[in-house]
Amino acid sequence: MLDFLAENNNCGQAILRIVSCGNAIIAEFLRLSEFIPSVFRLKDKADQQKYGDIIFDFSYFKGPEACEGRLEAKPELQDLDDEFRENNIEILTRFYQAFQSVHKYIVDLNRYLEDLNEGIYIQQTLETVLLNEDGKQLLCEALYLYGVMLLVIDQKIEGEVRERMLVAYYRYSAARAADSNIDDICKLFRSTGYSSQPGAKRPLNYPESYFSRVPINETYISMVIGRLRSDDIYNQVSAYPLPEHRSTALATQAAMLYVTLYFDASILHTQQAKMREIVDKYFPDNWVVSIYMGITVNLAEAWEPYKAAKTALNYTLDLTNVKEQASRYAAVTARVHTQVQQFLKEGYLREELVLDHIPKLLNCLRDCNVAIRWLMLHTADLGCDPNNKAPASNKGPSSN
């Protein structure tokens, strides 16, 4: 059978290109988030007074003629508007292209799923691709990366800022004539109501309502979640043979499952048996999850609004279990610290000794990695993604 990722396998190459673009898009937003023009935040009174009449949110679309008319009536505003356009059109274009790339990503993924369903790829269906090891990984990553994109954008670029930048780009460019997708892009990135400001409450039905703005094949979502629940898609368990290391072995998959569950929030709300299975497999001894490049979530807060998820997580968050895990990792840390000090003595790690003691060294390395990972995640001051702050009255157990 033809290798799924062979250059002449159109089915494999198509999904590989989509996933590659997904990672590039997230990287671009992480870069761009450092260069948001501060004026679009309208935080201080000086900016509000100077630019408040030329920077609009999506309310602009309810009456663009009236907004433009107010500008045309005042020559000084027209001059300011022209100057503002000249200073910001380049960065606005780059942001718009990034937003556009997210919309294109999900459109391309949906088209790929349609092609699979319609038999465009000979002898390939959604089911056969998921039976292939590479295909299964890529289909799971494709949905996960789309979810991460949306979370990163909402965390790094607040809704009001996104709206103001999109309206500014619309006004200052030929987008209204040249790009028929701008309406769809605005619908996808309109404000969710989420705010990263301290004390801000999580919006109702967030982020599942955000994730559902562009419909995705429900069978695909269900099958991806099923594979992530049941399979070891990256074959990591064999690298961590000890049962107490299982949650670390499956940590990458757990992060993917956490994100993809928001595409079918009914599981989080009502499907107690599935959530019990997920927690027992992935979160029996951990509740702070790294979902992408240092972005972490505290499940005690993230799953607070979901009855089935919250109930399933109760044992993990039980004070007795928390103390037991903390004591276990403290003991492991003390033990491996002594071993590491011995190994790192000058002249100890000679080639012949390393070759003779590979299993012992690997076991020590595994213990070190598992312990450090747990301690770093669960003792961090900010053990959660700001996207998942619970209301002040509903705070879960702290990760500290």
Short mmCIF file of C-alpha atoms in Angstrom, two decimals:
data_model
loop_
_atom_site.label_atom_id
_atom_site.label_comp_id
_atom_site.label_asym_id
_atom_site.label_seq_id
_atom_site.Cartn_x
_atom_site.Cartn_y
_atom_site.Cartn_z
CA MET A 1 0.00 0.00 0.00
CA LEU A 2 1.21 3.51 -0.89
CA ASP A 3 2.89 5.38 1.96
CA PHE A 4 0.37 7.93 3.29
CA LEU A 5 2.95 10.73 3.32
CA ALA A 6 4.56 9.85 -0.03
CA GLU A 7 4.92 12.83 -2.36
CA ASN A 8 2.62 11.21 -4.92
CA ASN A 9 -0.10 10.51 -2.32
CA ASN A 10 -2.41 13.50 -2.78
CA CYS A 11 -4.57 12.58 0.21
CA GLY A 12 -1.65 12.54 2.63
CA GLN A 13 0.05 15.59 1.18
CA ALA A 14 -3.15 17.65 1.36
CA ILE A 15 -3.68 17.13 5.11
CA LEU A 16 0.06 17.51 5.75
CA ARG A 17 0.00 20.94 4.09
CA ILE A 18 -3.02 21.98 6.14
CA VAL A 19 -1.39 20.99 9.46
CA SER A 20 1.90 22.65 8.48
CA CYS A 21 0.02 25.88 7.76
CA GLY A 22 -1.72 25.57 11.15
CA ASN A 23 1.54 25.62 13.07
CA ALA A 24 2.83 28.54 10.98
CA ILE A 25 -0.36 30.55 11.63
CA ILE A 26 -0.06 30.13 15.40
CA ALA A 27 3.59 31.19 15.27
CA GLU A 28 2.62 34.29 13.28
CA PHE A 29 -0.01 35.33 15.81
CA LEU A 30 2.39 34.83 18.70
CA ARG A 31 4.80 37.17 16.90
CA LEU A 32 2.18 39.72 15.88
CA SER A 33 0.68 39.92 19.36
CA GLU A 34 3.82 41.76 20.46
CA PHE A 35 3.24 44.50 17.87
CA ILE A 36 -0.39 45.54 18.35
CA PRO A 37 -0.52 49.35 17.94
CA SER A 38 -1.44 50.59 21.39
CA VAL A 39 -3.81 53.17 19.95
CA PHE A 40 -6.30 50.42 19.04
CA ARG A 41 -6.72 49.62 22.73
CA LEU A 42 -7.99 53.17 23.43
CA LYS A 43 -6.88 52.73 27.03
CA ASP A 44 -5.89 56.28 27.98
CA LYS A 45 -7.94 59.45 27.69
CA ALA A 46 -5.49 61.10 25.31
CA ASP A 47 -5.96 58.37 22.71
CA GLN A 48 -9.72 58.36 23.24
CA GLN A 49 -9.96 62.09 22.69
CA LYS A 50 -7.64 62.16 19.68
CA TYR A 51 -8.63 58.97 17.85
CA GLY A 52 -12.06 58.07 19.29
CA ASP A 53 -13.83 59.63 16.27
CA ILE A 54 -11.83 57.70 13.64
CA ILE A 55 -11.48 54.25 15.24
CA PHE A 56 -14.63 52.13 15.08
CA ASP A 57 -15.70 48.71 16.29
CA PHE A 58 -18.22 46.52 14.43
CA SER A 59 -21.00 49.01 15.18
CA TYR A 60 -19.53 50.81 12.14
CA PHE A 61 -21.18 48.25 9.84
CA LYS A 62 -24.66 49.23 11.08
CA GLY A 63 -24.27 52.63 9.45
CA PRO A 64 -21.00 53.15 7.56
CA GLU A 65 -22.38 56.12 5.62
CA ALA A 66 -23.18 57.99 8.82
CA CYS A 67 -19.72 57.31 10.26
CA GLU A 68 -17.96 58.44 7.10
CA GLY A 69 -20.24 61.45 6.88
CA ARG A 70 -19.16 62.65 10.33
CA LEU A 71 -15.53 62.43 9.21
CA GLU A 72 -16.13 64.27 5.95
CA ALA A 73 -17.89 67.07 7.81
CA LYS A 74 -14.70 67.93 9.69
CA PRO A 75 -11.54 68.56 7.63
CA GLU A 76 -9.32 68.16 10.70
CA LEU A 77 -10.71 64.64 11.25
CA GLN A 78 -10.10 63.80 7.59
CA ASP A 79 -6.48 64.88 7.91
CA LEU A 80 -6.06 62.85 11.10
CA ASP A 81 -7.69 59.86 9.42
CA ASP A 82 -5.33 60.10 6.43
CA GLU A 83 -2.33 60.37 8.72
CA PHE A 84 -3.54 57.40 10.80
CA ARG A 85 -3.99 55.33 7.66
CA GLU A 86 -0.50 56.14 6.42
CA ASN A 87 1.06 55.18 9.76
CA ASN A 88 -0.84 51.93 10.32
CA ILE A 89 -1.89 50.38 7.00
CA GLU A 90 1.19 48.13 6.83
CA ILE A 91 0.69 46.49 10.25
CA LEU A 92 -3.09 46.37 9.70
CA THR A 93 -2.54 44.49 6.44
CA ARG A 94 -0.32 41.96 8.16
CA PHE A 95 -2.86 41.39 10.92
CA TYR A 96 -5.66 41.04 8.38
CA GLN A 97 -3.67 38.51 6.37
CA ALA A 98 -3.15 36.51 9.56
CA PHE A 99 -6.88 36.58 10.35
CA GLN A 100 -7.60 35.63 6.76
CA SER A 101 -5.21 32.68 6.98
CA VAL A 102 -7.18 31.25 9.94
CA HIS A 103 -10.41 31.43 7.96
CA LYS A 104 -8.70 29.86 4.94
CA TYR A 105 -7.32 27.11 7.19
CA ILE A 106 -10.75 25.98 8.39
CA VAL A 107 -12.24 26.35 4.90
CA ASP A 108 -9.44 24.16 3.50
CA LEU A 109 -9.93 21.59 6.27
CA ASN A 110 -13.67 21.45 5.62
CA ARG A 111 -13.04 21.08 1.89
CA TYR A 112 -10.58 18.25 2.56
CA LEU A 113 -13.20 16.45 4.66
CA GLU A 114 -15.77 16.94 1.90
CA ASP A 115 -13.33 15.53 -0.67
CA LEU A 116 -12.78 12.48 1.53
CA ASN A 117 -16.52 12.01 1.90
CA GLU A 118 -17.16 12.37 -1.84
CA GLY A 119 -14.45 9.88 -2.85
CA ILE A 120 -12.14 12.40 -4.53
CA TYR A 121 -9.14 10.53 -3.11
CA ILE A 122 -9.16 7.01 -4.55
CA GLN A 123 -9.63 4.26 -1.94
CA GLN A 124 -9.51 6.80 0.90
CA THR A 125 -12.27 7.74 3.33
CA LEU A 126 -12.28 9.43 6.73
CA GLU A 127 -12.30 5.98 8.32
CA THR A 128 -9.34 4.63 6.31
CA VAL A 129 -7.25 7.76 6.96
CA LEU A 130 -7.88 7.38 10.70
CA LEU A 131 -6.71 3.76 10.49
CA ASN A 132 -3.35 4.93 9.15
CA GLU A 133 -0.91 5.99 11.88
CA ASP A 134 0.25 9.17 10.12
CA GLY A 135 -3.25 9.98 8.92
CA LYS A 136 -4.68 9.62 12.41
CA GLN A 137 -2.06 11.94 13.89
CA LEU A 138 -2.58 14.59 11.20
CA LEU A 139 -6.39 14.59 11.36
CA CYS A 140 -6.28 14.93 15.15
CA GLU A 141 -3.68 17.70 14.95
CA ALA A 142 -5.69 19.59 12.31
CA LEU A 143 -8.69 20.05 14.61
CA TYR A 144 -6.54 20.68 17.68
CA LEU A 145 -4.49 23.39 15.93
CA TYR A 146 -7.64 25.21 14.81
CA GLY A 147 -8.83 25.29 18.43
CA VAL A 148 -5.43 26.54 19.61
CA MET A 149 -5.47 29.30 16.98
CA LEU A 150 -8.80 30.60 18.26
CA LEU A 151 -7.69 30.46 21.91
CA VAL A 152 -4.35 32.16 21.19
CA ILE A 153 -6.04 34.93 19.21
CA ASP A 154 -8.61 35.60 21.93
CA GLN A 155 -5.95 35.56 24.64
CA LYS A 156 -3.40 37.74 22.83
CA ILE A 157 -5.69 40.10 20.88
CA GLU A 158 -8.82 41.10 22.75
CA GLY A 159 -12.15 41.18 20.93
CA GLU A 160 -12.57 44.96 20.89
CA VAL A 161 -9.05 45.40 19.52
CA ARG A 162 -9.70 42.79 16.79
CA GLU A 163 -12.90 44.56 15.76
CA ARG A 164 -11.22 47.97 15.59
CA MET A 165 -8.33 46.62 13.52
CA LEU A 166 -10.62 44.78 11.10
CA VAL A 167 -12.82 47.85 10.60
CA ALA A 168 -9.75 50.05 10.09
CA TYR A 169 -8.37 47.65 7.49
CA TYR A 170 -11.78 47.52 5.78
CA ARG A 171 -11.94 51.31 5.59
CA TYR A 172 -8.35 51.88 4.51
CA SER A 173 -8.04 49.16 1.88
CA ALA A 174 -9.82 47.94 -1.20
CA ALA A 175 -10.97 44.87 0.74
CA ARG A 176 -14.66 45.63 0.32
CA ALA A 177 -14.29 45.12 -3.44
CA ALA A 178 -11.41 42.69 -3.73
CA ASP A 179 -12.04 40.26 -0.88
CA SER A 180 -15.48 38.68 -0.63
CA ASN A 181 -14.40 36.77 2.49
CA ILE A 182 -14.07 39.81 4.73
CA ASP A 183 -17.65 39.36 5.98
CA ASP A 184 -16.90 35.76 6.99
CA ILE A 185 -13.64 36.81 8.64
CA CYS A 186 -15.43 39.50 10.64
CA LYS A 187 -18.07 36.99 11.76
CA LEU A 188 -15.39 34.55 12.92
CA PHE A 189 -13.38 37.13 14.85
CA ARG A 190 -16.07 39.34 16.33
CA SER A 191 -15.62 39.88 20.05
CA THR A 192 -16.40 36.88 22.25
CA GLY A 193 -16.82 38.98 25.37
CA TYR A 194 -13.69 37.46 26.89
CA SER A 195 -11.30 39.84 28.62
CA SER A 196 -7.85 39.21 30.04
CA GLN A 197 -8.28 42.00 32.58
CA PRO A 198 -8.01 40.94 36.26
CA GLY A 199 -11.38 40.06 37.74
CA ALA A 200 -13.09 39.62 34.36
CA LYS A 201 -15.63 36.80 34.30
CA ARG A 202 -15.64 34.06 31.72
CA PRO A 203 -18.39 34.60 29.11
CA LEU A 204 -21.30 32.17 29.05
CA ASN A 205 -20.75 29.12 26.80
CA TYR A 206 -17.12 30.09 26.20
CA PRO A 207 -15.18 28.88 24.27
CA GLU A 208 -17.59 26.35 22.68
CA SER A 209 -19.79 29.05 21.09
CA TYR A 210 -16.61 30.66 19.68
CA PHE A 211 -15.43 27.31 18.31
CA SER A 212 -18.77 26.71 16.58
CA ARG A 213 -18.78 29.91 14.51
CA VAL A 214 -17.60 27.96 11.47
CA PRO A 215 -19.44 24.60 11.26
CA ILE A 216 -17.22 21.50 11.09
CA ASN A 217 -18.24 17.98 10.12
CA GLU A 218 -19.71 16.44 13.29
CA THR A 219 -18.64 12.90 12.33
CA TYR A 220 -15.05 14.09 11.98
CA ILE A 221 -15.15 15.79 15.40
CA SER A 222 -16.65 12.69 17.01
CA MET A 223 -14.09 10.35 15.44
CA VAL A 224 -11.13 12.55 16.38
CA ILE A 225 -12.29 12.75 20.00
CA GLY A 226 -12.82 8.98 19.96
CA ARG A 227 -9.29 8.32 18.73
CA LEU A 228 -7.79 10.72 21.26
CA ARG A 229 -9.78 9.04 24.05
CA SER A 230 -8.87 5.47 23.18
CA ASP A 231 -5.59 5.33 21.23
CA ASP A 232 -1.97 6.13 21.99
CA ILE A 233 -1.64 8.05 18.74
CA TYR A 234 2.06 8.94 19.20
CA ASN A 235 3.10 5.55 20.65
CA GLN A 236 4.52 7.20 23.77
CA VAL A 237 3.50 4.62 26.38
CA SER A 238 6.31 2.30 25.28
CA ALA A 239 8.83 5.04 26.12
CA TYR A 240 7.41 5.37 29.64
CA PRO A 241 6.95 1.76 30.84
CA LEU A 242 6.15 2.56 34.49
CA PRO A 243 2.40 2.91 35.17
CA GLU A 244 2.91 6.04 37.31
CA HIS A 245 4.43 7.76 34.24
CA ARG A 246 1.39 7.11 32.06
CA SER A 247 -0.13 10.58 32.33
CA THR A 248 3.21 12.11 31.31
CA ALA A 249 3.50 9.75 28.36
CA LEU A 250 0.06 10.83 27.18
CA ALA A 251 0.44 14.52 28.08
CA THR A 252 0.59 15.77 24.48
CA GLN A 253 -2.50 13.78 23.61
CA ALA A 254 -4.24 15.01 26.77
CA ALA A 255 -3.67 18.62 25.69
CA MET A 256 -5.13 17.86 22.26
CA LEU A 257 -8.15 16.18 23.84
CA TYR A 258 -8.70 19.13 26.19
CA VAL A 259 -8.92 21.52 23.22
CA THR A 260 -10.97 19.28 20.92
CA LEU A 261 -13.60 18.57 23.59
CA TYR A 262 -14.79 22.16 23.20
CA PHE A 263 -15.92 21.30 19.67
CA ASP A 264 -18.43 18.89 21.28
CA ALA A 265 -19.19 20.46 24.65
CA SER A 266 -22.07 18.03 25.28
CA ILE A 267 -19.43 15.54 26.46
CA LEU A 268 -18.21 18.04 29.06
CA HIS A 269 -21.75 18.88 30.16
CA THR A 270 -23.62 15.58 30.28
CA GLN A 271 -21.60 12.51 29.29
CA GLN A 272 -20.42 11.39 32.70
CA ALA A 273 -19.08 7.97 31.62
CA LYS A 274 -16.85 9.42 28.89
CA MET A 275 -15.51 12.14 31.18
CA ARG A 276 -14.79 9.59 33.90
CA GLU A 277 -12.84 7.54 31.36
CA ILE A 278 -10.92 10.61 30.15
CA VAL A 279 -9.99 11.76 33.65
CA ASP A 280 -8.96 8.25 34.77
CA LYS A 281 -6.69 7.88 31.76
CA TYR A 282 -5.22 11.36 31.35
CA PHE A 283 -5.75 13.34 34.56
CA PRO A 284 -5.63 10.99 37.56
CA ASP A 285 -2.62 12.76 39.08
CA ASN A 286 -2.48 16.14 37.32
CA TRP A 287 -4.84 19.04 36.74
CA VAL A 288 -2.67 21.72 35.13
CA VAL A 289 -2.18 21.11 31.41
CA SER A 290 0.19 22.73 28.93
CA ILE A 291 -1.83 23.08 25.75
CA TYR A 292 0.67 24.87 23.48
CA MET A 293 4.08 26.51 23.86
CA GLY A 294 3.78 27.42 27.54
CA ILE A 295 0.05 28.24 27.46
CA THR A 296 -1.38 26.34 30.42
CA VAL A 297 -4.85 25.69 31.80
CA ASN A 298 -5.99 24.73 35.28
CA LEU A 299 -8.75 22.16 34.83
CA ALA A 300 -10.25 23.08 38.20
CA GLU A 301 -11.15 26.45 36.67
CA ALA A 302 -11.52 25.53 33.00
CA TRP A 303 -14.06 22.76 33.66
CA GLU A 304 -15.97 24.56 36.42
CA PRO A 305 -19.04 25.31 34.23
CA TYR A 306 -19.36 21.73 32.94
CA LYS A 307 -21.22 19.32 35.21
CA ALA A 308 -19.89 16.01 33.87
CA ALA A 309 -16.31 17.23 33.60
CA LYS A 310 -16.34 18.84 37.04
CA THR A 311 -17.78 15.71 38.66
CA ALA A 312 -15.25 13.44 36.95
CA LEU A 313 -12.38 15.63 38.13
CA ASN A 314 -13.48 15.60 41.78
CA TYR A 315 -11.27 12.65 42.76
CA THR A 316 -8.16 14.21 41.19
CA LEU A 317 -8.83 17.45 43.05
CA ASP A 318 -9.60 15.72 46.34
CA LEU A 319 -7.29 17.15 48.99
CA THR A 320 -6.05 13.68 49.96
CA ASN A 321 -5.05 12.92 46.37
CA VAL A 322 -3.42 16.33 45.92
CA LYS A 323 -1.32 15.82 49.06
CA GLU A 324 -0.41 12.29 47.96
CA GLN A 325 0.80 13.48 44.54
CA ALA A 326 2.76 16.38 46.02
CA SER A 327 4.43 14.08 48.56
CA ARG A 328 5.23 11.50 45.88
CA TYR A 329 6.91 13.98 43.58
CA ALA A 330 8.80 15.56 46.48
CA ALA A 331 10.16 12.13 47.39
CA VAL A 332 11.06 11.38 43.75
CA THR A 333 12.84 14.72 43.48
CA ALA A 334 14.95 14.04 46.57
CA ARG A 335 15.83 10.54 45.33
CA VAL A 336 16.81 11.50 41.77
CA HIS A 337 18.72 14.55 43.00
CA THR A 338 21.08 12.22 44.87
CA GLN A 339 21.42 9.98 41.81
CA VAL A 340 22.07 12.89 39.46
CA GLN A 341 24.75 14.30 41.75
CA GLN A 342 26.47 10.91 41.65
CA PHE A 343 26.25 10.67 37.86
CA LEU A 344 27.59 14.18 37.34
CA LYS A 345 30.78 13.70 39.33
CA GLU A 346 33.76 14.42 37.13
CA GLY A 347 34.95 11.33 35.34
CA TYR A 348 31.94 9.19 36.29
CA LEU A 349 30.07 9.13 32.98
CA ARG A 350 32.73 7.34 30.95
CA GLU A 351 31.72 5.71 27.70
CA GLU A 352 32.05 2.15 28.97
CA LEU A 353 30.06 2.91 32.14
CA VAL A 354 27.27 4.56 30.13
CA LEU A 355 27.05 1.56 27.82
CA ASP A 356 26.92 -0.84 30.77
CA HIS A 357 24.25 1.14 32.65
CA ILE A 358 21.90 2.42 29.93
CA PRO A 359 18.70 1.13 31.64
CA LYS A 360 19.66 2.70 34.97
CA LEU A 361 20.49 6.05 33.34
CA LEU A 362 17.31 6.08 31.28
CA ASN A 363 15.18 5.31 34.33
CA CYS A 364 16.80 8.20 36.18
CA LEU A 365 16.24 10.54 33.24
CA ARG A 366 12.59 9.52 33.00
CA ASP A 367 12.07 10.08 36.71
CA CYS A 368 13.76 13.49 36.49
CA ASN A 369 11.69 14.61 33.49
CA VAL A 370 8.39 13.44 34.98
CA ALA A 371 9.05 15.03 38.37
CA ILE A 372 10.29 18.35 36.96
CA ARG A 373 7.36 18.57 34.57
CA TRP A 374 4.78 17.98 37.31
CA LEU A 375 6.41 20.40 39.73
CA MET A 376 6.83 23.17 37.15
CA LEU A 377 3.19 22.95 36.07
CA HIS A 378 1.61 22.57 39.49
CA THR A 379 3.67 25.11 41.45
CA ALA A 380 3.60 27.95 38.92
CA ASP A 381 2.04 31.21 40.09
CA LEU A 382 -0.18 31.25 37.02
CA GLY A 383 -1.29 27.65 36.57
CA CYS A 384 -4.00 28.60 34.10
CA ASP A 385 -4.69 30.19 30.74
CA PRO A 386 -6.46 33.55 31.26
CA ASN A 387 -9.07 32.32 28.75
CA ASN A 388 -10.37 29.99 31.45
CA LYS A 389 -10.70 32.18 34.51
CA ALA A 390 -13.65 31.13 36.60
CA PRO A 391 -15.96 33.74 38.10
CA ALA A 392 -14.64 34.96 41.44
CA SER A 393 -17.37 33.13 43.32
CA ASN A 394 -16.59 29.79 41.68
CA LYS A 395 -12.84 29.38 42.02
CA GLY A 396 -11.55 25.83 42.06
CA PRO A 397 -8.61 24.47 44.03
CA SER A 398 -5.42 26.39 43.50
CA SER A 399 -2.54 24.81 41.67
CA ASN A 400 -0.04 26.35 44.09
#
